[in-house]
GROMACS .gro file of C-alpha atoms in nm:
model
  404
    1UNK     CA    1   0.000   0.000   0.000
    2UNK     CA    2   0.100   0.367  -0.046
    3UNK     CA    3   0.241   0.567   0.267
    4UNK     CA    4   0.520   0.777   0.401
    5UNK     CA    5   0.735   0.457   0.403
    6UNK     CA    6   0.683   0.296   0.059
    7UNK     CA    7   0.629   0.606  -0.134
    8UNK     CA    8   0.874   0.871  -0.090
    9UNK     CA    9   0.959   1.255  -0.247
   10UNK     CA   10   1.034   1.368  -0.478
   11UNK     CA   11   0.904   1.150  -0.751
   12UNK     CA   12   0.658   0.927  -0.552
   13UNK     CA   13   0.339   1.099  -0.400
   14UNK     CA   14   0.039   0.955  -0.204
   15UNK     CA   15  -0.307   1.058  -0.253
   16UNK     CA   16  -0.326   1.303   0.003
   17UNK     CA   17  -0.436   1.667   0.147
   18UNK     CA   18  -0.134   1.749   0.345
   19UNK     CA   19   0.104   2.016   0.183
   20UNK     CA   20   0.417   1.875   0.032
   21UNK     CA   21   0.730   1.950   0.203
   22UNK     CA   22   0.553   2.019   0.500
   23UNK     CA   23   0.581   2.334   0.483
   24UNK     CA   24   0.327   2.591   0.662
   25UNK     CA   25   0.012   2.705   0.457
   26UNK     CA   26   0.111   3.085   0.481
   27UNK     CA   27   0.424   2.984   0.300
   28UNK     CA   28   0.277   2.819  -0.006
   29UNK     CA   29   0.246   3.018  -0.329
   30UNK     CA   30  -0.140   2.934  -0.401
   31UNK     CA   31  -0.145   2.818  -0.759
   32UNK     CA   32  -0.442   2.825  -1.007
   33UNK     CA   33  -0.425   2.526  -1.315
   34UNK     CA   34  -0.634   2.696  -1.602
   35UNK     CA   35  -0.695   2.440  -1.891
   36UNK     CA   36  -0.901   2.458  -2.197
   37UNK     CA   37  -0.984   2.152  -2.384
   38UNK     CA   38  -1.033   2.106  -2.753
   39UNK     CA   39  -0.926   2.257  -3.064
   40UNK     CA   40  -0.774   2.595  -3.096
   41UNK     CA   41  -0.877   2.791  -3.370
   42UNK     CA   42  -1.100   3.160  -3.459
   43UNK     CA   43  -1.370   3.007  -3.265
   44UNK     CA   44  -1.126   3.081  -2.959
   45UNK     CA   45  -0.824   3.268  -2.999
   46UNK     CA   46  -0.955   3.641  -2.933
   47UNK     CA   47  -1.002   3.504  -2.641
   48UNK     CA   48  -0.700   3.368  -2.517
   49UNK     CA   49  -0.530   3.692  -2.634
   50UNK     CA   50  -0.755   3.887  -2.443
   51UNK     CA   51  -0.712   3.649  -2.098
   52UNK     CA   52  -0.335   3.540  -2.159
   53UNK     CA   53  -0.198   3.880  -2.404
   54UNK     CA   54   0.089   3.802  -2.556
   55UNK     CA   55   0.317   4.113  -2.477
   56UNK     CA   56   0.355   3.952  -2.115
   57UNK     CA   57   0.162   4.223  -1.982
   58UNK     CA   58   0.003   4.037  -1.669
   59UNK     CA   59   0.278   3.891  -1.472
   60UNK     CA   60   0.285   3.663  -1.156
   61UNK     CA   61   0.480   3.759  -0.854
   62UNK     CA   62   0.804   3.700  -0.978
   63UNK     CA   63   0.809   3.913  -1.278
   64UNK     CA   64   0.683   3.591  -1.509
   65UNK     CA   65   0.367   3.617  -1.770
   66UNK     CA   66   0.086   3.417  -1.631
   67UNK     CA   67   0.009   3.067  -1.846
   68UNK     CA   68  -0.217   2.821  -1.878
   69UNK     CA   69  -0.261   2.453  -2.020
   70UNK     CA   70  -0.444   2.370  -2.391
   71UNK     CA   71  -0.534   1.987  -2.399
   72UNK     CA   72  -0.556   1.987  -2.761
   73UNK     CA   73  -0.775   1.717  -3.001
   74UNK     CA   74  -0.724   1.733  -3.394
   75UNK     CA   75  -1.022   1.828  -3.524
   76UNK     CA   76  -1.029   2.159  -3.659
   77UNK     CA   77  -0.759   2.267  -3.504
   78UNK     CA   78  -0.502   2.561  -3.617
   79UNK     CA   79  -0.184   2.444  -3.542
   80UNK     CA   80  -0.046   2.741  -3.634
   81UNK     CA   81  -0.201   2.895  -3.359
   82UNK     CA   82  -0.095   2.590  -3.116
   83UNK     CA   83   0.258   2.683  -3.194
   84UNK     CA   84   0.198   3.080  -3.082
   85UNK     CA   85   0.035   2.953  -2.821
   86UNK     CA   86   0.372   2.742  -2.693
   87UNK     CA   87   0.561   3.047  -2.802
   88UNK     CA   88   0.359   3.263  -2.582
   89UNK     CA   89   0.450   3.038  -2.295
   90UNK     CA   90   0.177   2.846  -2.286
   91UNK     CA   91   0.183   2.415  -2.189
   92UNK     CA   92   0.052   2.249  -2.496
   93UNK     CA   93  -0.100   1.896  -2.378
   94UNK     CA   94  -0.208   1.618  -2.576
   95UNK     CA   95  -0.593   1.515  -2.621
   96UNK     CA   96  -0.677   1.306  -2.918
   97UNK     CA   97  -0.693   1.278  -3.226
   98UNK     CA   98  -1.072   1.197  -3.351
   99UNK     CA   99  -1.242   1.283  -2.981
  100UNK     CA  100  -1.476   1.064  -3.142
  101UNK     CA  101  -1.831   0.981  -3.018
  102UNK     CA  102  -1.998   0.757  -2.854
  103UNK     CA  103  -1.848   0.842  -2.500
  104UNK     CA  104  -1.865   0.432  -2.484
  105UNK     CA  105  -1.602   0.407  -2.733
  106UNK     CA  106  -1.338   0.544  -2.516
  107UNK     CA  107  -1.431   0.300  -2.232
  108UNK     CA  108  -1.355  -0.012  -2.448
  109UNK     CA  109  -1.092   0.078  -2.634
  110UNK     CA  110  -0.804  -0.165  -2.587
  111UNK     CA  111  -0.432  -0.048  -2.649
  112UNK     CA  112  -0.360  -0.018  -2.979
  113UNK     CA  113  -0.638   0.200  -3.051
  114UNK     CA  114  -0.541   0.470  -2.786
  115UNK     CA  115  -0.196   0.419  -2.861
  116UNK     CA  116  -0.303   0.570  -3.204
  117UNK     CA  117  -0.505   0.842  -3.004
  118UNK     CA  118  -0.237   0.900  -2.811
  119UNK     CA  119   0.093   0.920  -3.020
  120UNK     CA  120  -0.087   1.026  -3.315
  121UNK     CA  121  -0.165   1.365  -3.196
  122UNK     CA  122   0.129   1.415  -3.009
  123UNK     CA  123   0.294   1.335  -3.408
  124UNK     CA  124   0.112   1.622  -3.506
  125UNK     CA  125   0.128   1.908  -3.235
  126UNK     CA  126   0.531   1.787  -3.313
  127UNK     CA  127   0.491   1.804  -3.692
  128UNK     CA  128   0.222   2.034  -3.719
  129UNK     CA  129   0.283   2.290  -3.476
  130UNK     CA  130   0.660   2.285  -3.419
  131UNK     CA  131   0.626   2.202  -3.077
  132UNK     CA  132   0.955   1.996  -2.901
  133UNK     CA  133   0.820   1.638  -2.868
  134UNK     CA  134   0.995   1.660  -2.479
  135UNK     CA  135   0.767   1.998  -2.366
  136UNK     CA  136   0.440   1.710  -2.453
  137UNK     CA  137   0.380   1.607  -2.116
  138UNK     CA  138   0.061   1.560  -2.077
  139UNK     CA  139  -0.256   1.373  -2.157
  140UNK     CA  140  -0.603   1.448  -2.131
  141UNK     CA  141  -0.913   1.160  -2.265
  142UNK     CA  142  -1.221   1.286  -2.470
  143UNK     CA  143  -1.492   1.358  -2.212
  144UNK     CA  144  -1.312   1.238  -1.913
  145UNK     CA  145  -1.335   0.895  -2.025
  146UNK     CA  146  -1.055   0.702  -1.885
  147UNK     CA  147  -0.968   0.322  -2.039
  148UNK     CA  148  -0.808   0.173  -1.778
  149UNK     CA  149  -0.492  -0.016  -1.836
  150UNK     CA  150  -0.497   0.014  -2.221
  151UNK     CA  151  -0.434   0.391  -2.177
  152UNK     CA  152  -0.212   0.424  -1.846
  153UNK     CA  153   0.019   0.128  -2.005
  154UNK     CA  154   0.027   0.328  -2.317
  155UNK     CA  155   0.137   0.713  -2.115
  156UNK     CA  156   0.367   0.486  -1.907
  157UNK     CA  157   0.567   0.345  -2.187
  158UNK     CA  158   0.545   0.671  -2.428
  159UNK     CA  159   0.772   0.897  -2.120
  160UNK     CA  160   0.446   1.121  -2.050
  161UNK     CA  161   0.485   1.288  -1.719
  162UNK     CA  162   0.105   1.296  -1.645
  163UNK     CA  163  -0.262   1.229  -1.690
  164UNK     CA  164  -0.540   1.472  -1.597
  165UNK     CA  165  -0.820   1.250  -1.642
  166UNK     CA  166  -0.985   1.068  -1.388
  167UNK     CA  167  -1.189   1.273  -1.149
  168UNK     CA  168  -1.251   1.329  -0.779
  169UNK     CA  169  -1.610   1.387  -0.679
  170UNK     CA  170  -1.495   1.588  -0.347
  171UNK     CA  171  -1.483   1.809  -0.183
  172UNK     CA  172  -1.881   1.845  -0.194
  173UNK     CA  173  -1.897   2.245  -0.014
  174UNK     CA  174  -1.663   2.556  -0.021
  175UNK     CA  175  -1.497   2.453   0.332
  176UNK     CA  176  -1.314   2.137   0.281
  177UNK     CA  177  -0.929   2.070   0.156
  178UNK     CA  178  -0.877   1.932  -0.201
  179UNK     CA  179  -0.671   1.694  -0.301
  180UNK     CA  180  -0.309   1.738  -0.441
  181UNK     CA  181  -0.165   1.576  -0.757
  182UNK     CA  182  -0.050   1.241  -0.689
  183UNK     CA  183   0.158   0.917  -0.869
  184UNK     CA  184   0.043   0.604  -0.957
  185UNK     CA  185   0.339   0.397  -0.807
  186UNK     CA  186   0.108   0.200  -0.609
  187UNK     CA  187  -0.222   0.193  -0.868
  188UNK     CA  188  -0.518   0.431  -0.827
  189UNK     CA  189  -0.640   0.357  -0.484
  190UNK     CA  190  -0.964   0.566  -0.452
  191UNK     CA  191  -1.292   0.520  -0.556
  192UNK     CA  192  -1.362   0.545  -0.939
  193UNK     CA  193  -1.569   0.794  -1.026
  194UNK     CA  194  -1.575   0.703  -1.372
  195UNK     CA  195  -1.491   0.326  -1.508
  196UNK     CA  196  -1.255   0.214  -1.615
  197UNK     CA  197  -0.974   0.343  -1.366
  198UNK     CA  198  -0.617   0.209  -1.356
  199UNK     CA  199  -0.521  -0.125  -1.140
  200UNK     CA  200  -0.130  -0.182  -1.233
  201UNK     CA  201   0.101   0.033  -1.076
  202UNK     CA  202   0.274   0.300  -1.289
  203UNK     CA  203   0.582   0.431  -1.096
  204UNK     CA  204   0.640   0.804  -1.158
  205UNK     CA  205   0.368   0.852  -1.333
  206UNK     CA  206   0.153   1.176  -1.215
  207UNK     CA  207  -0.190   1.191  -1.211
  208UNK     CA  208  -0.324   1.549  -1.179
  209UNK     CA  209  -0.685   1.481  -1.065
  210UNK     CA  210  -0.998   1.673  -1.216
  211UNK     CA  211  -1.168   1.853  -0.908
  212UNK     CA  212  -1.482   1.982  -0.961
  213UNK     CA  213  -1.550   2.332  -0.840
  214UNK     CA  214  -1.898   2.423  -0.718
  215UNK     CA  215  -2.144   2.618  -0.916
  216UNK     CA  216  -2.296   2.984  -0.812
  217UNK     CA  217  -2.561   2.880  -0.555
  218UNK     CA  218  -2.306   2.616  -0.392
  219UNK     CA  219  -2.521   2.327  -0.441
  220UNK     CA  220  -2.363   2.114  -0.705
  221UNK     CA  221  -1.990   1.998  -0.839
  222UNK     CA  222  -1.892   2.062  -1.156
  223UNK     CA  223  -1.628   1.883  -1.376
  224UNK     CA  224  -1.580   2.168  -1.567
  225UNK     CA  225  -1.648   2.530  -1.488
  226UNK     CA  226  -1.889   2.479  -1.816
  227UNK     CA  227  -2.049   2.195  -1.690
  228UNK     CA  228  -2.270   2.311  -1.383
  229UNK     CA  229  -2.625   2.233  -1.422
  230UNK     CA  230  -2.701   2.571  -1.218
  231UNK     CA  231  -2.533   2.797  -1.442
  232UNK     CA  232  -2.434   3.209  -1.396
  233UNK     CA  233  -2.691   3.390  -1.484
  234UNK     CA  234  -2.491   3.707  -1.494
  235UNK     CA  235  -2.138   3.839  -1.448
  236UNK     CA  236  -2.124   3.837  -1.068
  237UNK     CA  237  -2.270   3.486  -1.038
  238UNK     CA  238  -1.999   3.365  -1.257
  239UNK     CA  239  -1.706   3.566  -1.071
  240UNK     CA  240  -1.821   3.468  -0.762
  241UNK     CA  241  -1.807   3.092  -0.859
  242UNK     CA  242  -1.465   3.122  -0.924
  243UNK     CA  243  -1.387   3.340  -0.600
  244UNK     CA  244  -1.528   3.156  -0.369
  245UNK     CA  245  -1.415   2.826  -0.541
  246UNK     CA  246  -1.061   3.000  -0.549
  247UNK     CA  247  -1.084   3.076  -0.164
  248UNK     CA  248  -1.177   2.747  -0.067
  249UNK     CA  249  -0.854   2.623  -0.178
  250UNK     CA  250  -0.657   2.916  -0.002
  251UNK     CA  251  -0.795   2.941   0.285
  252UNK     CA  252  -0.705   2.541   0.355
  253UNK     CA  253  -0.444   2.383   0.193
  254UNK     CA  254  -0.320   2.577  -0.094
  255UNK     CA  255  -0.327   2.297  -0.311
  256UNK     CA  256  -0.402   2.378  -0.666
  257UNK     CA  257  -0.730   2.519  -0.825
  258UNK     CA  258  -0.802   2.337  -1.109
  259UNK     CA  259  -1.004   2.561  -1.373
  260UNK     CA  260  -1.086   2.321  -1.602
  261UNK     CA  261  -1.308   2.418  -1.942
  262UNK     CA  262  -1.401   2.460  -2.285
  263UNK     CA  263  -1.337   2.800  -2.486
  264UNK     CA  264  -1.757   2.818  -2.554
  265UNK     CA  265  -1.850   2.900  -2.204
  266UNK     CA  266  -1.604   3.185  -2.277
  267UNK     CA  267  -1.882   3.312  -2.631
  268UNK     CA  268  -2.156   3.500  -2.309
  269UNK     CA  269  -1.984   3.742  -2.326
  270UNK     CA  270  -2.041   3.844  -1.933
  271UNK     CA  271  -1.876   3.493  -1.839
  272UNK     CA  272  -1.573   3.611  -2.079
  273UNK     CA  273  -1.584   3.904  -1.858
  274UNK     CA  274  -1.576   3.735  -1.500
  275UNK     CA  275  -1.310   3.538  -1.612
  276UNK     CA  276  -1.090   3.807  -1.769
  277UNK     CA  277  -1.178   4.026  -1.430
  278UNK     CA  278  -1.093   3.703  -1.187
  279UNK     CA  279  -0.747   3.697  -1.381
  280UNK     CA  280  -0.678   4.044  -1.323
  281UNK     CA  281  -0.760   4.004  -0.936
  282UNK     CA  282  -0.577   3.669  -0.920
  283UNK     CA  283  -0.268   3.867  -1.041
  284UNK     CA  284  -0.277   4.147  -0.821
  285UNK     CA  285  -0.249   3.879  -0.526
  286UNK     CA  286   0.139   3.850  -0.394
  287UNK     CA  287   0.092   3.467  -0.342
  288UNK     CA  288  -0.067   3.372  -0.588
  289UNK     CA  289   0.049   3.196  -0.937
  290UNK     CA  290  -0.127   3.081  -1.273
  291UNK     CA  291   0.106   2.842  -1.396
  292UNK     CA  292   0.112   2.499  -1.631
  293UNK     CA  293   0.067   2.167  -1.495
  294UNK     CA  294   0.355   2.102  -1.578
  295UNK     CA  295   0.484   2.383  -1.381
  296UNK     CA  296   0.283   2.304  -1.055
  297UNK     CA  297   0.469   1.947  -1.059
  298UNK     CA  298   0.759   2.085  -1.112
  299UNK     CA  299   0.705   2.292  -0.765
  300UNK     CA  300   0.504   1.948  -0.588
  301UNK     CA  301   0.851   1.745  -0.636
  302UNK     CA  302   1.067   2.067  -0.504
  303UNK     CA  303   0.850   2.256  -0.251
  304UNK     CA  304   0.986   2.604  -0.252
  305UNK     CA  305   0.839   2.856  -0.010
  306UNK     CA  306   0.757   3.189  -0.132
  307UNK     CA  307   1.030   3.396   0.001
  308UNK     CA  308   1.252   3.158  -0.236
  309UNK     CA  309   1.046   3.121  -0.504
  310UNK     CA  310   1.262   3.425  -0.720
  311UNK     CA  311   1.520   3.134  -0.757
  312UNK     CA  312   1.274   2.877  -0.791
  313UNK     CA  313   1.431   2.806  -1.195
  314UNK     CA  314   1.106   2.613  -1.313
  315UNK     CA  315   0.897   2.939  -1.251
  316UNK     CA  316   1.183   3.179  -1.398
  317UNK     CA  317   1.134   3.293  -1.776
  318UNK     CA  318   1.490   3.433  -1.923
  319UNK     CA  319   1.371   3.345  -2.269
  320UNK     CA  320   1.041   3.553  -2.279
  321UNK     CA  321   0.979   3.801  -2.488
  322UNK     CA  322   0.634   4.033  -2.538
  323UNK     CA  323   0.519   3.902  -2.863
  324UNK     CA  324   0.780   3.636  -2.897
  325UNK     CA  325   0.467   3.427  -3.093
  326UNK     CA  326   0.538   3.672  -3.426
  327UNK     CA  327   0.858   3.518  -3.426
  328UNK     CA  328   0.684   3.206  -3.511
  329UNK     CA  329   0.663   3.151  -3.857
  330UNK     CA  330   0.337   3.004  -4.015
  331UNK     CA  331   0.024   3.046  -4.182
  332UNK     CA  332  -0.344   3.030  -3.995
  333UNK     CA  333  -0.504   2.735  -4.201
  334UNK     CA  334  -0.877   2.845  -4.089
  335UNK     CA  335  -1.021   3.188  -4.216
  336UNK     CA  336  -1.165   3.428  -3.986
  337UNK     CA  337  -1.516   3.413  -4.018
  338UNK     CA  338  -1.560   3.793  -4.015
  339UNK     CA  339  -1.247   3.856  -4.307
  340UNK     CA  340  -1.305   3.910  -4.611
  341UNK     CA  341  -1.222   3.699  -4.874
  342UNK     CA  342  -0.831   3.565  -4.963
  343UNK     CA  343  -0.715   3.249  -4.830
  344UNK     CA  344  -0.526   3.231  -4.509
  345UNK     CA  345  -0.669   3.540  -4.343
  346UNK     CA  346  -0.492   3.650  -4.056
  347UNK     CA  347  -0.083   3.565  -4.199
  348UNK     CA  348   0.116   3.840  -4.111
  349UNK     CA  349   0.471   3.700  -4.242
  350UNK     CA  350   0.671   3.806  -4.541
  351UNK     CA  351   0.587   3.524  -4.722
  352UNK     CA  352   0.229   3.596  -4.684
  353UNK     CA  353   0.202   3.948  -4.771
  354UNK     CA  354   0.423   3.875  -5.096
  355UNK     CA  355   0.227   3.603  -5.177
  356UNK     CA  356  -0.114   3.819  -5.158
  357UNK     CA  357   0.057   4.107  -5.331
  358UNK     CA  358   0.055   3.866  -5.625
  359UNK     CA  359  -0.290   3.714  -5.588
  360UNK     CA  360  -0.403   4.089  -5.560
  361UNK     CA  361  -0.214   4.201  -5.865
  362UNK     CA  362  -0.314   3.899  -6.097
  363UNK     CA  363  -0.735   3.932  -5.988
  364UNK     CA  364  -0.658   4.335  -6.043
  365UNK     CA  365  -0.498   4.280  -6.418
  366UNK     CA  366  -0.777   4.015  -6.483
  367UNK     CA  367  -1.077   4.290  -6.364
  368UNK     CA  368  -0.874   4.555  -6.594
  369UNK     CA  369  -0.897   4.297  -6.930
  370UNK     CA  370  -1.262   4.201  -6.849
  371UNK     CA  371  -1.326   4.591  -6.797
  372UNK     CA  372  -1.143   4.675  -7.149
  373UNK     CA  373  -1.256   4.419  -7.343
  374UNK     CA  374  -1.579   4.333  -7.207
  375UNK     CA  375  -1.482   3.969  -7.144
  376UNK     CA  376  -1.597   3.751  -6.858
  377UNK     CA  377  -1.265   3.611  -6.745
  378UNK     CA  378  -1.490   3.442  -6.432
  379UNK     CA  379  -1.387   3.092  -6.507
  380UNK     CA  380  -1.001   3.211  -6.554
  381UNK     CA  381  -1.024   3.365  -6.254
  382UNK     CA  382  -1.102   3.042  -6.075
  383UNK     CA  383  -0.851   2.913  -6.232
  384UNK     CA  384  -0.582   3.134  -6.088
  385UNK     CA  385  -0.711   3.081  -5.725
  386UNK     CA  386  -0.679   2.696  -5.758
  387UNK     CA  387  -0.335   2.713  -5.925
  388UNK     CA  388  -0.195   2.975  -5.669
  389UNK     CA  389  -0.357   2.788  -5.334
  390UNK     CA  390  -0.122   2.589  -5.098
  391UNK     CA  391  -0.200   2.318  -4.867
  392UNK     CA  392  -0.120   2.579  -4.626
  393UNK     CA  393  -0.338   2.828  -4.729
  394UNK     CA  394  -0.629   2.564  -4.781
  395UNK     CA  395  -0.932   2.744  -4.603
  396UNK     CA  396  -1.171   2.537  -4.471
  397UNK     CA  397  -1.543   2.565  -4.333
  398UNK     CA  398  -1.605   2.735  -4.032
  399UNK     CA  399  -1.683   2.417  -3.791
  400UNK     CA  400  -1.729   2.529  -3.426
  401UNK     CA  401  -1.501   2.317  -3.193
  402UNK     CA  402  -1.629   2.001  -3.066
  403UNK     CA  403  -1.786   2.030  -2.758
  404UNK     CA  404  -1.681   1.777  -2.449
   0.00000   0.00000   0.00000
């Protein structure tokens, strides 16, 4: 069985409340886990450069942009934009690639098939979005749907650091201590919330547990801050719901808030609001960080108080730079759904503008000839825009994410 004895720091963790390190609550940095699940793409991304702006502007206590976690599935996604987003700072985690349906199909799948989930899509947020096939450390199943052994056995043998799947039904009110991340050395040894949950042990292997956080009136859990049956009905129900969720944990045991949700709850526009104004209030705290999963590991396996935290390298940036995502050179496969027309709107690179300059200039001497001669070049012109489109510049339909 897990305890103190068989399972010891700093790779080996017991479920547990108790602070790691032992270290006294008023010394623990309070750290809050955003992640969004799903594809990235113009369904989403005003958003994320309203809440996480790209010239570094809102900063955590040590001088270091904010971040947050993507758990991101294939399907319409704009990898383009997956590679800002890791430019920008952000953890880019691994989440299938068909996020097919039925829900049951994730239940029974046996190895093979979510090894294909699995290192499939982290092939393509490598080969796709230019993203170091090391800084993919995490995995996250369609709809919380674990698969047991066939999964775990697959993360365990692929070098992931950690799964955020299988969830905790508890804390049930606003008073009680959550739980901290925890390993799998010794199996998962609580009750499974949702079948089928891990039996073999899986040494090293993190699991970063999906808390729910209760809705407005305090009467439910959620999975996902998008997922309460009682939802906000206006901006200072849905602040509140993350305040009071947010002082729960910090008034206890400082053990991370997991924000967990999908970019649509972020469309009402006074939800987009609470969250953007809970951000603002969260960084104005002096003990309080929004870091990456990844990040908050990195701290669970080297507790660092706060007065040290300004050496604390995991949590240092000395590679950031505001707007170091223009630096990243690619084209947005998905068109804007307010542009106008052109393929690929939204490049801003060299190759991009000269490239338009051309398209531009051929259409304009086209329109001149029909004008002087009184021609309809229409099918010529359609000719042109097949010949001069890339696979890159391929626009496709405007399909809203998949929902979870």
């Amino acid at each position: 069985s897990c305890s103190k004895h068989t399972c010891q720091a700093p790779d080996c963790r017991c479920p547990a409340h108790s602070i790691p390190g032992n270290l006294k609550v008023d010394t623990v940095p309070q750290m809050v886990l955003i992640a969004f699940d799903d594809a990235v793409n113009w369904d989403n991304w005003d958003f994320y450069l309203r809440l996480l702006p790209p010239d570094g502007s809102r900063k955590n206590p040590n001088g270091c942009p904010i971040s947050a976690t993507f758990f991101v599935s294939h399907n319409f996604t704009d990898y383009c934009m997956v590679g800002k987003l890791h430019a920008r700072g952000m953890e880019i985690g691994d989440h299938s690639v068909t996020h097919r349906l039925p829900r049951k199909w994730w239940t029974e799948a046996d190895k093979t098939l979510m090894a294909e989930e699995v290192l499939n899509q982290r092939q393509n947020l490598v080969m796709k979005a230019g993203i170091p096939v090391e800084d993919i450390k995490g995995w996250r199943s369609p709809f919380l749907q674990p698969a047991g052994n066939d999964l775990f056995s697959v993360l365990y043998e692929n070098n992931f650091t950690y799964d955020s799947t299988l969830t905790y039904s508890f804390p049930k009110n606003l008073y009680s201590p959550v739980l901290w991340p925890f390993t799998l050395d010794f199996g998962y040894t609580m009750v499974c919330n949702i079948a089928r949950c891990p039996q073999n042990f899986y040494k090293g292997l993190w699991e970063i547990p999906v808390v729910g956080v209760m809705d407005y009136r305090e009467h439910k859990l959620c999975a996902y801050v998008d997922d309460c049956f009682n939802m906000p009905r206006d901006k200072n129900d849905a602040y509140q719901m993350l305040w009071k969720n947010f002082l729960r944990n910090y008034r206890s045991n400082r053990a991370p808030l997991y924000l967990n949700l999908h970019s649509p709850w972020l469309t009402t526009d006074y939800q987009l609001d609470a969250m953007d104004e809970f951000i603002q209030k969260m960084v104005s705290m002096d003990d309080v960080y929004l870091v990456t999963m990844a990040q908050a590991l990195e701290w669970q396996k080297d507790p660092t108080p706060m007065d040290r935290l300004s050496d604390f390298k995991p949590w240092q940036c000395p590679g950031f730079r505001p707007h170091a995502e223009d630096g990243k050179q690619c084209s947005f496969t998905f068109r804007h759904k307010t542009a106008g027309g052109g393929y690929g709107t939204g490049i801003e690179t060299a190759n991009s503008r000269r490239r338009d300059k051309l398209r531009n200039d051929l259409l304009g001497s086209r329109n001149a000839e029909k004008s002087e001669h009184g021609v309809d070049n229409s099918s010529k012109r359609s000719n042109i825009h097949r010949k001069d489109r890339t696979p890159t510049d391929a626009s496709v339909s405007d399909s809203q994410t998949e929902s979870t």
